[in-house]
Amino acid sequence: MTNKTKEKKPTRRDFLYITTAVFGATGAAAVAWPLIDQLNPDASVSALSSVETDISSIPEGGSLKIAWRGKPVFIRRRTKEEIEIAEKEDNENLPDPQNDADRVKNKEWLVVVGVCTHLGCIPIADKGDFGGWFCPCHGSHYDISGRIRKGPAPTNLEVPPYEFVNENIIKIG
Amino acid sequence: MNHDYEYTPGNAFTKWLDKRLPLIRFADENLLSFPTPKNLNYFWTFGFILTLCLVTQIITGIVLAMHYTPHVLMAFDSIEHIMRDVNYGWLIRYIHANGASMFFLAVFIHMFRGLYYGSYKEPREILWILGVVIFLLMIITAFMGYVLVWGQMSFWGATVITNLVGAIPLVGESILTLLLGGFSVDNPTLNRFFSLHYLLPFVIFGVVILHIWALHVTGNNNPTGISVKNTNDTISFHPYYTVKDLFAYVVFLLMFAYFIFYNPNILGHPDNYIEADAMVTPAHIVPEWYLLPFYAILRAVPDKLMGVLLMFGSIVVLFFLPWLDTMKVKSARYRPTYKIFYFTFLLTCFLLGYLGGQAPEGLYLFLSRVCTIYYFAFFLVVMPILSRYEKPSPMPIGISNSAINTDLGTDKNPALSINN
């Protein structure tokens, strides 16, 4: 066999090289995946991803901070005035536009994850320029609907999945 | 490197060994008779100091790991157990904690020395790049080690820094969850940080070996930046530089000892003596002092993603230094204009360090922005422009010959053959 024909026609050896490489790469990927996926949340972490809380004791204008997935969740019972302000400010120039009505299931109750969307600190209630929350770490201001109004945070406070089990109980997650 | 001297085994055993595993020959060529420029100043002792810093951290770290418990319920208490119950535990922990600060102090001096004397320039590009890799690994290792204490600053520092990853578009959140092993910094995070904090120093050790290997291929730069021409320019590493390095190390240890014995907590943050609480954020989150300049850059930008990119960019830009500064003259000694920009840059870095510890508002924020702009401009604008237009001042012909070289900008002077 001359060199020329060798170049043109794949040999049995080429076939062996390629199949071996593909087989090896598949094997390596199959071994790599468990090693990477073990870093993801395990079953015990995922199991904690829903909590139920009694909210009957919260007065109007009061709020409760509970832990969900290791993060705080703010449950706030808003006053009539606060609801009015939140709805009126739908028309303000918002960095992350969202209507107050889209952020609540029941106007009276605002439920948001209490983690600043900038770098994960916990905002302080009843502080800041917009009557809602203020993050002390890098100065983000949120309004009474948990919407970002001023500062480096890119988005509004996250609304977790939740439902009212009955009048007194809320289930988060 | 050319050297006239060659190791010859002295007795029958070393002869036998030399043919099978030339260990003594290797040590002799690299540690004892290694030809070193004779004009190195004390800024050149920091490589040696840094190696010993790494060894100190590894030894104290292995000991601390014998008493530490990487679990969210016990980590903070086990640190207090080390401080109060373990024999000399307070000493070992204070050495380890302050040792990290000393390590960074030494590495900053080491890097600024390289920046001043042009040690990153041809043919030492790989040497410099390996150094930046070590620096990056040091930052990651130090950050993870700080989290292990599981105080308030540990926890919230970890939260803020890992959240930087979340700024990446599309995949950021998934990577963040993968990194944390949960939806927030918690036990899985602490466990993996402990595992990696134990591993990475040995990775650093490996890269240090490559770093020293690269150094021994090209040989040391020196304060003149002029290449070594012949054996007149060099002296053997031992005893000349072993003694000089050891002396510098002893002085360095004196300062280290001051922190350990007289002011062990001055470089830390008091909030880290409060156990981590996922429900309460401290009013003012600051990283350790050695990360403050990078933190200042992060906060100087109003946009989350841009802030993160610039912060990482401030280290990534160092990788490209050999190709940003192409001026043939290495040492700032003979670069009057570069020298001015260099010292302004040094001042900027100090200022960024100060600003990183202040609240990001008003004048502080404005200054952070000015400094951030200069930080990048120094590398991306000043260096390339100076490389083209700066006129170097007169240079000597060689390390051993102080006669002025008339052929500026090159150290390959034909006049040399006359001197030899």
PDB file of N, CA and C in Angstrom, chain A residues 36-42 45-46 49 65-72 117-122 136-138 151-152 154, chain B residues 156 159-160 163-164 174 177-184 186 188 192 278-283 285 295 298-299 302 304 360:
ATOM      1  N   ILE A  36     -19.670  15.709  39.644  1.00  0.00           N
ATOM      2  CA  ILE A  36     -20.131  17.101  39.608  1.00  0.00           C
ATOM      3  C   ILE A  36     -21.485  17.220  40.318  1.00  0.00           C
ATOM      4  N   ASP A  37     -22.386  16.261  40.003  1.00  0.00           N
ATOM      5  CA  ASP A  37     -23.751  16.371  40.525  1.00  0.00           C
ATOM      6  C   ASP A  37     -23.809  16.223  42.042  1.00  0.00           C
ATOM      7  N   GLN A  38     -22.834  15.560  42.642  1.00  0.00           N
ATOM      8  CA  GLN A  38     -22.840  15.435  44.111  1.00  0.00           C
ATOM      9  C   GLN A  38     -22.728  16.806  44.773  1.00  0.00           C
ATOM     10  N   LEU A  39     -22.273  17.812  43.994  1.00  0.00           N
ATOM     11  CA  LEU A  39     -22.186  19.159  44.548  1.00  0.00           C
ATOM     12  C   LEU A  39     -23.561  19.817  44.671  1.00  0.00           C
ATOM     13  N   ASN A  40     -24.530  19.343  43.891  1.00  0.00           N
ATOM     14  CA  ASN A  40     -25.869  19.939  43.921  1.00  0.00           C
ATOM     15  C   ASN A  40     -26.588  19.607  45.229  1.00  0.00           C
ATOM     16  N   PRO A  41     -27.656  20.342  45.557  1.00  0.00           N
ATOM     17  CA  PRO A  41     -28.371  20.101  46.808  1.00  0.00           C
ATOM     18  C   PRO A  41     -28.785  18.638  46.940  1.00  0.00           C
ATOM     19  N   ASP A  42     -28.515  18.043  48.107  1.00  0.00           N
ATOM     20  CA  ASP A  42     -28.842  16.635  48.294  1.00  0.00           C
ATOM     21  C   ASP A  42     -30.295  16.484  48.740  1.00  0.00           C
ATOM     22  N   VAL A  45     -31.449  18.387  51.838  1.00  0.00           N
ATOM     23  CA  VAL A  45     -31.614  19.829  51.640  1.00  0.00           C
ATOM     24  C   VAL A  45     -32.911  20.107  50.894  1.00  0.00           C
ATOM     25  N   SER A  46     -33.167  19.314  49.837  1.00  0.00           N
ATOM     26  CA  SER A  46     -34.392  19.508  49.053  1.00  0.00           C
ATOM     27  C   SER A  46     -35.630  19.223  49.890  1.00  0.00           C
ATOM     28  N   SER A  49     -37.656  21.999  51.635  1.00  0.00           N
ATOM     29  CA  SER A  49     -38.002  23.148  50.816  1.00  0.00           C
ATOM     30  C   SER A  49     -39.459  23.572  50.907  1.00  0.00           C
ATOM     31  N   LYS A  65     -40.670  37.129  60.182  1.00  0.00           N
ATOM     32  CA  LYS A  65     -39.523  36.650  59.402  1.00  0.00           C
ATOM     33  C   LYS A  65     -39.350  35.175  59.701  1.00  0.00           C
ATOM     34  N   ILE A  66     -39.498  34.328  58.685  1.00  0.00           N
ATOM     35  CA  ILE A  66     -39.313  32.895  58.926  1.00  0.00           C
ATOM     36  C   ILE A  66     -38.230  32.357  57.995  1.00  0.00           C
ATOM     37  N   ALA A  67     -37.674  31.208  58.348  1.00  0.00           N
ATOM     38  CA  ALA A  67     -36.602  30.621  57.546  1.00  0.00           C
ATOM     39  C   ALA A  67     -37.175  29.613  56.556  1.00  0.00           C
ATOM     40  N   TRP A  68     -36.782  29.745  55.310  1.00  0.00           N
ATOM     41  CA  TRP A  68     -37.183  28.809  54.255  1.00  0.00           C
ATOM     42  C   TRP A  68     -35.960  28.563  53.375  1.00  0.00           C
ATOM     43  N   ARG A  69     -35.578  27.329  53.231  1.00  0.00           N
ATOM     44  CA  ARG A  69     -34.365  26.955  52.489  1.00  0.00           C
ATOM     45  C   ARG A  69     -33.135  27.707  53.004  1.00  0.00           C
ATOM     46  N   GLY A  70     -33.108  27.940  54.303  1.00  0.00           N
ATOM     47  CA  GLY A  70     -31.958  28.631  54.899  1.00  0.00           C
ATOM     48  C   GLY A  70     -31.947  30.122  54.664  1.00  0.00           C
ATOM     49  N   LYS A  71     -32.997  30.614  54.033  1.00  0.00           N
ATOM     50  CA  LYS A  71     -33.086  32.053  53.785  1.00  0.00           C
ATOM     51  C   LYS A  71     -34.301  32.606  54.535  1.00  0.00           C
ATOM     52  N   PRO A  72     -34.249  33.877  54.910  1.00  0.00           N
ATOM     53  CA  PRO A  72     -35.416  34.462  55.550  1.00  0.00           C
ATOM     54  C   PRO A  72     -36.502  34.782  54.527  1.00  0.00           C
ATOM     55  N   THR A 117     -31.341  41.175  46.205  1.00  0.00           N
ATOM     56  CA  THR A 117     -30.996  40.576  44.915  1.00  0.00           C
ATOM     57  C   THR A 117     -29.638  41.039  44.403  1.00  0.00           C
ATOM     58  N   HIS A 118     -28.978  41.908  45.157  1.00  0.00           N
ATOM     59  CA  HIS A 118     -27.640  42.310  44.757  1.00  0.00           C
ATOM     60  C   HIS A 118     -26.651  41.210  45.115  1.00  0.00           C
ATOM     61  N   LEU A 119     -26.276  41.121  46.399  1.00  0.00           N
ATOM     62  CA  LEU A 119     -25.311  40.097  46.768  1.00  0.00           C
ATOM     63  C   LEU A 119     -25.742  39.276  47.983  1.00  0.00           C
ATOM     64  N   GLY A 120     -27.035  39.233  48.253  1.00  0.00           N
ATOM     65  CA  GLY A 120     -27.524  38.242  49.206  1.00  0.00           C
ATOM     66  C   GLY A 120     -27.626  38.637  50.664  1.00  0.00           C
ATOM     67  N   CYS A 121     -27.481  39.911  51.009  1.00  0.00           N
ATOM     68  CA  CYS A 121     -27.666  40.310  52.405  1.00  0.00           C
ATOM     69  C   CYS A 121     -29.161  40.387  52.733  1.00  0.00           C
ATOM     70  N   ILE A 122     -29.459  40.538  54.027  1.00  0.00           N
ATOM     71  CA  ILE A 122     -30.859  40.649  54.438  1.00  0.00           C
ATOM     72  C   ILE A 122     -31.225  42.119  54.622  1.00  0.00           C
ATOM     73  N   PRO A 136     -28.295  47.123  54.104  1.00  0.00           N
ATOM     74  CA  PRO A 136     -27.171  47.875  54.659  1.00  0.00           C
ATOM     75  C   PRO A 136     -25.844  47.597  53.951  1.00  0.00           C
ATOM     76  N   CYS A 137     -25.778  46.474  53.209  1.00  0.00           N
ATOM     77  CA  CYS A 137     -24.479  46.098  52.641  1.00  0.00           C
ATOM     78  C   CYS A 137     -24.024  47.049  51.544  1.00  0.00           C
ATOM     79  N   HIS A 138     -24.866  47.243  50.541  1.00  0.00           N
ATOM     80  CA  HIS A 138     -24.443  48.079  49.426  1.00  0.00           C
ATOM     81  C   HIS A 138     -25.492  49.119  49.056  1.00  0.00           C
ATOM     82  N   GLY A 151     -30.376  51.952  44.092  1.00  0.00           N
ATOM     83  CA  GLY A 151     -29.241  51.158  44.547  1.00  0.00           C
ATOM     84  C   GLY A 151     -28.821  50.111  43.529  1.00  0.00           C
ATOM     85  N   PRO A 152     -27.804  49.303  43.863  1.00  0.00           N
ATOM     86  CA  PRO A 152     -27.184  48.409  42.866  1.00  0.00           C
ATOM     87  C   PRO A 152     -27.958  47.122  42.575  1.00  0.00           C
ATOM     88  N   PRO A 154     -30.280  44.470  41.033  1.00  0.00           N
ATOM     89  CA  PRO A 154     -30.852  44.505  39.682  1.00  0.00           C
ATOM     90  C   PRO A 154     -32.356  44.221  39.632  1.00  0.00           C
TER      91      PRO A 154
ATOM     92  N   TRP B 156     -21.405  35.904  56.127  1.00  0.00           N
ATOM     93  CA  TRP B 156     -21.914  36.916  55.194  1.00  0.00           C
ATOM     94  C   TRP B 156     -20.910  37.251  54.112  1.00  0.00           C
ATOM     95  N   THR B 159     -21.565  34.579  51.705  1.00  0.00           N
ATOM     96  CA  THR B 159     -22.813  34.837  50.977  1.00  0.00           C
ATOM     97  C   THR B 159     -22.591  35.860  49.863  1.00  0.00           C
ATOM     98  N   VAL B 160     -21.931  36.967  50.218  1.00  0.00           N
ATOM     99  CA  VAL B 160     -21.721  38.030  49.233  1.00  0.00           C
ATOM    100  C   VAL B 160     -20.827  37.539  48.097  1.00  0.00           C
ATOM    101  N   ASN B 163     -22.409  34.934  45.866  1.00  0.00           N
ATOM    102  CA  ASN B 163     -23.468  35.566  45.068  1.00  0.00           C
ATOM    103  C   ASN B 163     -22.924  36.282  43.836  1.00  0.00           C
ATOM    104  N   LEU B 164     -21.603  36.577  43.838  1.00  0.00           N
ATOM    105  CA  LEU B 164     -21.000  37.199  42.654  1.00  0.00           C
ATOM    106  C   LEU B 164     -21.208  36.304  41.443  1.00  0.00           C
ATOM    107  N   SER B 174     -27.807  28.522  38.600  1.00  0.00           N
ATOM    108  CA  SER B 174     -27.532  27.079  38.672  1.00  0.00           C
ATOM    109  C   SER B 174     -26.123  26.829  39.187  1.00  0.00           C
ATOM    110  N   THR B 177     -26.048  27.463  42.963  1.00  0.00           N
ATOM    111  CA  THR B 177     -26.595  26.338  43.725  1.00  0.00           C
ATOM    112  C   THR B 177     -25.601  25.185  43.766  1.00  0.00           C
ATOM    113  N   LEU B 178     -24.948  24.944  42.631  1.00  0.00           N
ATOM    114  CA  LEU B 178     -23.948  23.870  42.548  1.00  0.00           C
ATOM    115  C   LEU B 178     -22.785  24.154  43.492  1.00  0.00           C
ATOM    116  N   LEU B 179     -22.396  25.427  43.546  1.00  0.00           N
ATOM    117  CA  LEU B 179     -21.263  25.840  44.378  1.00  0.00           C
ATOM    118  C   LEU B 179     -21.592  25.699  45.857  1.00  0.00           C
ATOM    119  N   LEU B 180     -22.832  26.093  46.227  1.00  0.00           N
ATOM    120  CA  LEU B 180     -23.215  26.105  47.636  1.00  0.00           C
ATOM    121  C   LEU B 180     -23.706  24.746  48.119  1.00  0.00           C
ATOM    122  N   GLY B 181     -24.193  23.922  47.198  1.00  0.00           N
ATOM    123  CA  GLY B 181     -24.783  22.647  47.595  1.00  0.00           C
ATOM    124  C   GLY B 181     -26.115  22.838  48.288  1.00  0.00           C
ATOM    125  N   GLY B 182     -26.764  23.945  48.015  1.00  0.00           N
ATOM    126  CA  GLY B 182     -28.047  24.257  48.637  1.00  0.00           C
ATOM    127  C   GLY B 182     -28.517  25.587  48.106  1.00  0.00           C
ATOM    128  N   PHE B 183     -29.502  26.166  48.797  1.00  0.00           N
ATOM    129  CA  PHE B 183     -30.060  27.422  48.309  1.00  0.00           C
ATOM    130  C   PHE B 183     -29.456  28.611  49.026  1.00  0.00           C
ATOM    131  N   SER B 184     -28.639  28.347  50.037  1.00  0.00           N
ATOM    132  CA  SER B 184     -27.918  29.403  50.729  1.00  0.00           C
ATOM    133  C   SER B 184     -26.646  28.787  51.305  1.00  0.00           C
ATOM    134  N   ASP B 186     -24.623  27.022  53.729  1.00  0.00           N
ATOM    135  CA  ASP B 186     -25.074  26.138  54.811  1.00  0.00           C
ATOM    136  C   ASP B 186     -24.061  25.010  55.005  1.00  0.00           C
ATOM    137  N   PRO B 188     -23.530  22.004  53.694  1.00  0.00           N
ATOM    138  CA  PRO B 188     -22.794  21.463  52.534  1.00  0.00           C
ATOM    139  C   PRO B 188     -21.693  22.420  52.070  1.00  0.00           C
ATOM    140  N   ARG B 192     -17.610  21.485  51.916  1.00  0.00           N
ATOM    141  CA  ARG B 192     -16.788  21.481  50.704  1.00  0.00           C
ATOM    142  C   ARG B 192     -15.692  22.534  50.793  1.00  0.00           C
ATOM    143  N   ALA B 278     -27.900  33.063  59.950  1.00  0.00           N
ATOM    144  CA  ALA B 278     -28.423  33.251  58.596  1.00  0.00           C
ATOM    145  C   ALA B 278     -29.561  34.255  58.553  1.00  0.00           C
ATOM    146  N   MET B 279     -30.079  34.665  59.721  1.00  0.00           N
ATOM    147  CA  MET B 279     -31.233  35.559  59.747  1.00  0.00           C
ATOM    148  C   MET B 279     -30.855  37.010  60.022  1.00  0.00           C
ATOM    149  N   VAL B 280     -29.590  37.274  60.352  1.00  0.00           N
ATOM    150  CA  VAL B 280     -29.173  38.647  60.662  1.00  0.00           C
ATOM    151  C   VAL B 280     -27.906  39.011  59.884  1.00  0.00           C
ATOM    152  N   THR B 281     -27.984  40.082  59.108  1.00  0.00           N
ATOM    153  CA  THR B 281     -26.812  40.556  58.393  1.00  0.00           C
ATOM    154  C   THR B 281     -26.109  41.629  59.221  1.00  0.00           C
ATOM    155  N   PRO B 282     -24.767  41.543  59.386  1.00  0.00           N
ATOM    156  CA  PRO B 282     -24.069  42.630  60.083  1.00  0.00           C
ATOM    157  C   PRO B 282     -24.238  43.931  59.300  1.00  0.00           C
ATOM    158  N   ALA B 283     -24.185  45.039  60.025  1.00  0.00           N
ATOM    159  CA  ALA B 283     -24.428  46.333  59.394  1.00  0.00           C
ATOM    160  C   ALA B 283     -23.393  46.654  58.322  1.00  0.00           C
ATOM    161  N   ILE B 285     -20.414  44.845  56.070  1.00  0.00           N
ATOM    162  CA  ILE B 285     -19.645  43.663  55.695  1.00  0.00           C
ATOM    163  C   ILE B 285     -18.352  44.082  54.993  1.00  0.00           C
ATOM    164  N   TYR B 295     -12.434  44.543  46.513  1.00  0.00           N
ATOM    165  CA  TYR B 295     -13.802  44.822  46.981  1.00  0.00           C
ATOM    166  C   TYR B 295     -14.202  46.250  46.589  1.00  0.00           C
ATOM    167  N   LEU B 298     -15.164  46.267  43.016  1.00  0.00           N
ATOM    168  CA  LEU B 298     -16.493  45.658  42.861  1.00  0.00           C
ATOM    169  C   LEU B 298     -17.604  46.669  43.129  1.00  0.00           C
ATOM    170  N   ARG B 299     -17.414  47.443  44.198  1.00  0.00           N
ATOM    171  CA  ARG B 299     -18.484  48.339  44.609  1.00  0.00           C
ATOM    172  C   ARG B 299     -18.478  49.670  43.874  1.00  0.00           C
ATOM    173  N   PRO B 302     -21.961  50.692  39.553  1.00  0.00           N
ATOM    174  CA  PRO B 302     -23.369  50.585  39.965  1.00  0.00           C
ATOM    175  C   PRO B 302     -24.056  49.334  39.430  1.00  0.00           C
ATOM    176  N   LYS B 304     -24.362  45.291  38.745  1.00  0.00           N
ATOM    177  CA  LYS B 304     -23.889  44.078  39.416  1.00  0.00           C
ATOM    178  C   LYS B 304     -22.909  43.271  38.553  1.00  0.00           C
ATOM    179  N   PRO B 360     -19.835  52.623  50.572  1.00  0.00           N
ATOM    180  CA  PRO B 360     -19.754  53.052  49.176  1.00  0.00           C
ATOM    181  C   PRO B 360     -20.735  54.171  48.859  1.00  0.00           C
TER     182      PRO B 360
END
